[in-house]
């Protein structure tokens, strides 16, 4: 199976260094399936290798705005220790 590595792996595989990030390699199907499932690599079509052009990432101006959360942030609980007196307990 032909895969393209998404990350750089350290060490060796069968005595050879792992392909660098972005490189395409032919790896046995079982091993390649594990790499793809774990997100380390992506499957490449089985056709002849073609030269691909990289597209630049979108600029900050074209990115969609982050959605605002509808719920307010939760109050933080106090840790261990002596409890505070509440106004009702002071009476």
GROMACS .gro file of C-alpha atoms in nm:
model
   91
    1UNK     CA    1   0.000   0.000   0.000
    2UNK     CA    2   0.128   0.345  -0.086
    3UNK     CA    3   0.116   0.596   0.197
    4UNK     CA    4   0.234   0.952   0.257
    5UNK     CA    5   0.385   1.015   0.598
    6UNK     CA    6   0.228   1.300   0.795
    7UNK     CA    7   0.490   1.303   1.071
    8UNK     CA    8   0.859   1.222   1.101
    9UNK     CA    9   0.916   0.893   1.283
   10UNK     CA   10   1.240   0.830   1.468
   11UNK     CA   11   1.437   0.508   1.445
   12UNK     CA   12   1.438   0.252   1.169
   13UNK     CA   13   1.196   0.016   0.996
   14UNK     CA   14   1.348  -0.315   0.878
   15UNK     CA   15   1.696  -0.163   0.898
   16UNK     CA   16   1.610   0.151   0.698
   17UNK     CA   17   1.513   0.493   0.826
   18UNK     CA   18   1.145   0.585   0.815
   19UNK     CA   19   1.037   0.811   0.525
   20UNK     CA   20   1.038   1.181   0.609
   21UNK     CA   21   0.713   1.373   0.660
   22UNK     CA   22   0.550   1.429   0.321
   23UNK     CA   23   0.735   1.144   0.147
   24UNK     CA   24   0.550   0.855  -0.019
   25UNK     CA   25   0.646   0.496   0.060
   26UNK     CA   26   0.529   0.145  -0.029
   27UNK     CA   27   0.463  -0.044   0.296
   28UNK     CA   28   0.289  -0.379   0.355
   29UNK     CA   29  -0.090  -0.340   0.381
   30UNK     CA   30  -0.124  -0.447   0.745
   31UNK     CA   31   0.142  -0.208   0.871
   32UNK     CA   32   0.022   0.075   0.645
   33UNK     CA   33  -0.336   0.032   0.770
   34UNK     CA   34  -0.218   0.080   1.128
   35UNK     CA   35  -0.025   0.394   1.035
   36UNK     CA   36  -0.327   0.540   0.852
   37UNK     CA   37  -0.567   0.452   1.136
   38UNK     CA   38  -0.342   0.619   1.392
   39UNK     CA   39  -0.312   0.939   1.185
   40UNK     CA   40   0.061   0.904   1.124
   41UNK     CA   41   0.015   0.855   0.748
   42UNK     CA   42  -0.247   0.893   0.477
   43UNK     CA   43  -0.330   0.653   0.194
   44UNK     CA   44  -0.216   0.753  -0.154
   45UNK     CA   45  -0.379   0.627  -0.473
   46UNK     CA   46  -0.212   0.322  -0.626
   47UNK     CA   47  -0.148   0.498  -0.958
   48UNK     CA   48   0.192   0.619  -1.074
   49UNK     CA   49   0.348   0.887  -0.856
   50UNK     CA   50   0.258   1.237  -0.967
   51UNK     CA   51   0.413   1.565  -0.873
   52UNK     CA   52   0.181   1.763  -0.652
   53UNK     CA   53   0.175   2.132  -0.587
   54UNK     CA   54   0.136   2.251  -0.233
   55UNK     CA   55  -0.138   2.499  -0.152
   56UNK     CA   56  -0.065   2.766   0.108
   57UNK     CA   57  -0.273   2.761   0.426
   58UNK     CA   58  -0.561   3.010   0.437
   59UNK     CA   59  -0.474   3.353   0.570
   60UNK     CA   60  -0.616   3.486   0.895
   61UNK     CA   61  -0.857   3.709   0.699
   62UNK     CA   62  -1.030   3.417   0.526
   63UNK     CA   63  -1.068   3.188   0.828
   64UNK     CA   64  -1.417   3.146   0.975
   65UNK     CA   65  -1.468   3.312   1.313
   66UNK     CA   66  -1.477   3.093   1.622
   67UNK     CA   67  -1.832   3.029   1.746
   68UNK     CA   68  -1.912   3.182   2.083
   69UNK     CA   69  -2.021   2.950   2.359
   70UNK     CA   70  -2.376   2.995   2.486
   71UNK     CA   71  -2.304   2.877   2.838
   72UNK     CA   72  -2.112   3.094   3.084
   73UNK     CA   73  -1.793   2.948   3.228
   74UNK     CA   74  -1.845   2.732   3.536
   75UNK     CA   75  -1.739   2.868   3.872
   76UNK     CA   76  -1.429   2.713   4.013
   77UNK     CA   77  -1.467   2.516   4.332
   78UNK     CA   78  -1.244   2.582   4.625
   79UNK     CA   79  -0.990   2.323   4.715
   80UNK     CA   80  -0.946   2.149   5.046
   81UNK     CA   81  -0.914   2.347   5.362
   82UNK     CA   82  -1.123   2.529   5.614
   83UNK     CA   83  -1.467   2.614   5.476
   84UNK     CA   84  -1.575   2.976   5.459
   85UNK     CA   85  -1.865   3.095   5.669
   86UNK     CA   86  -2.168   3.192   5.470
   87UNK     CA   87  -2.363   3.506   5.562
   88UNK     CA   88  -2.652   3.291   5.695
   89UNK     CA   89  -2.416   3.098   5.925
   90UNK     CA   90  -2.282   3.415   6.093
   91UNK     CA   91  -2.609   3.474   6.284
   0.00000   0.00000   0.00000
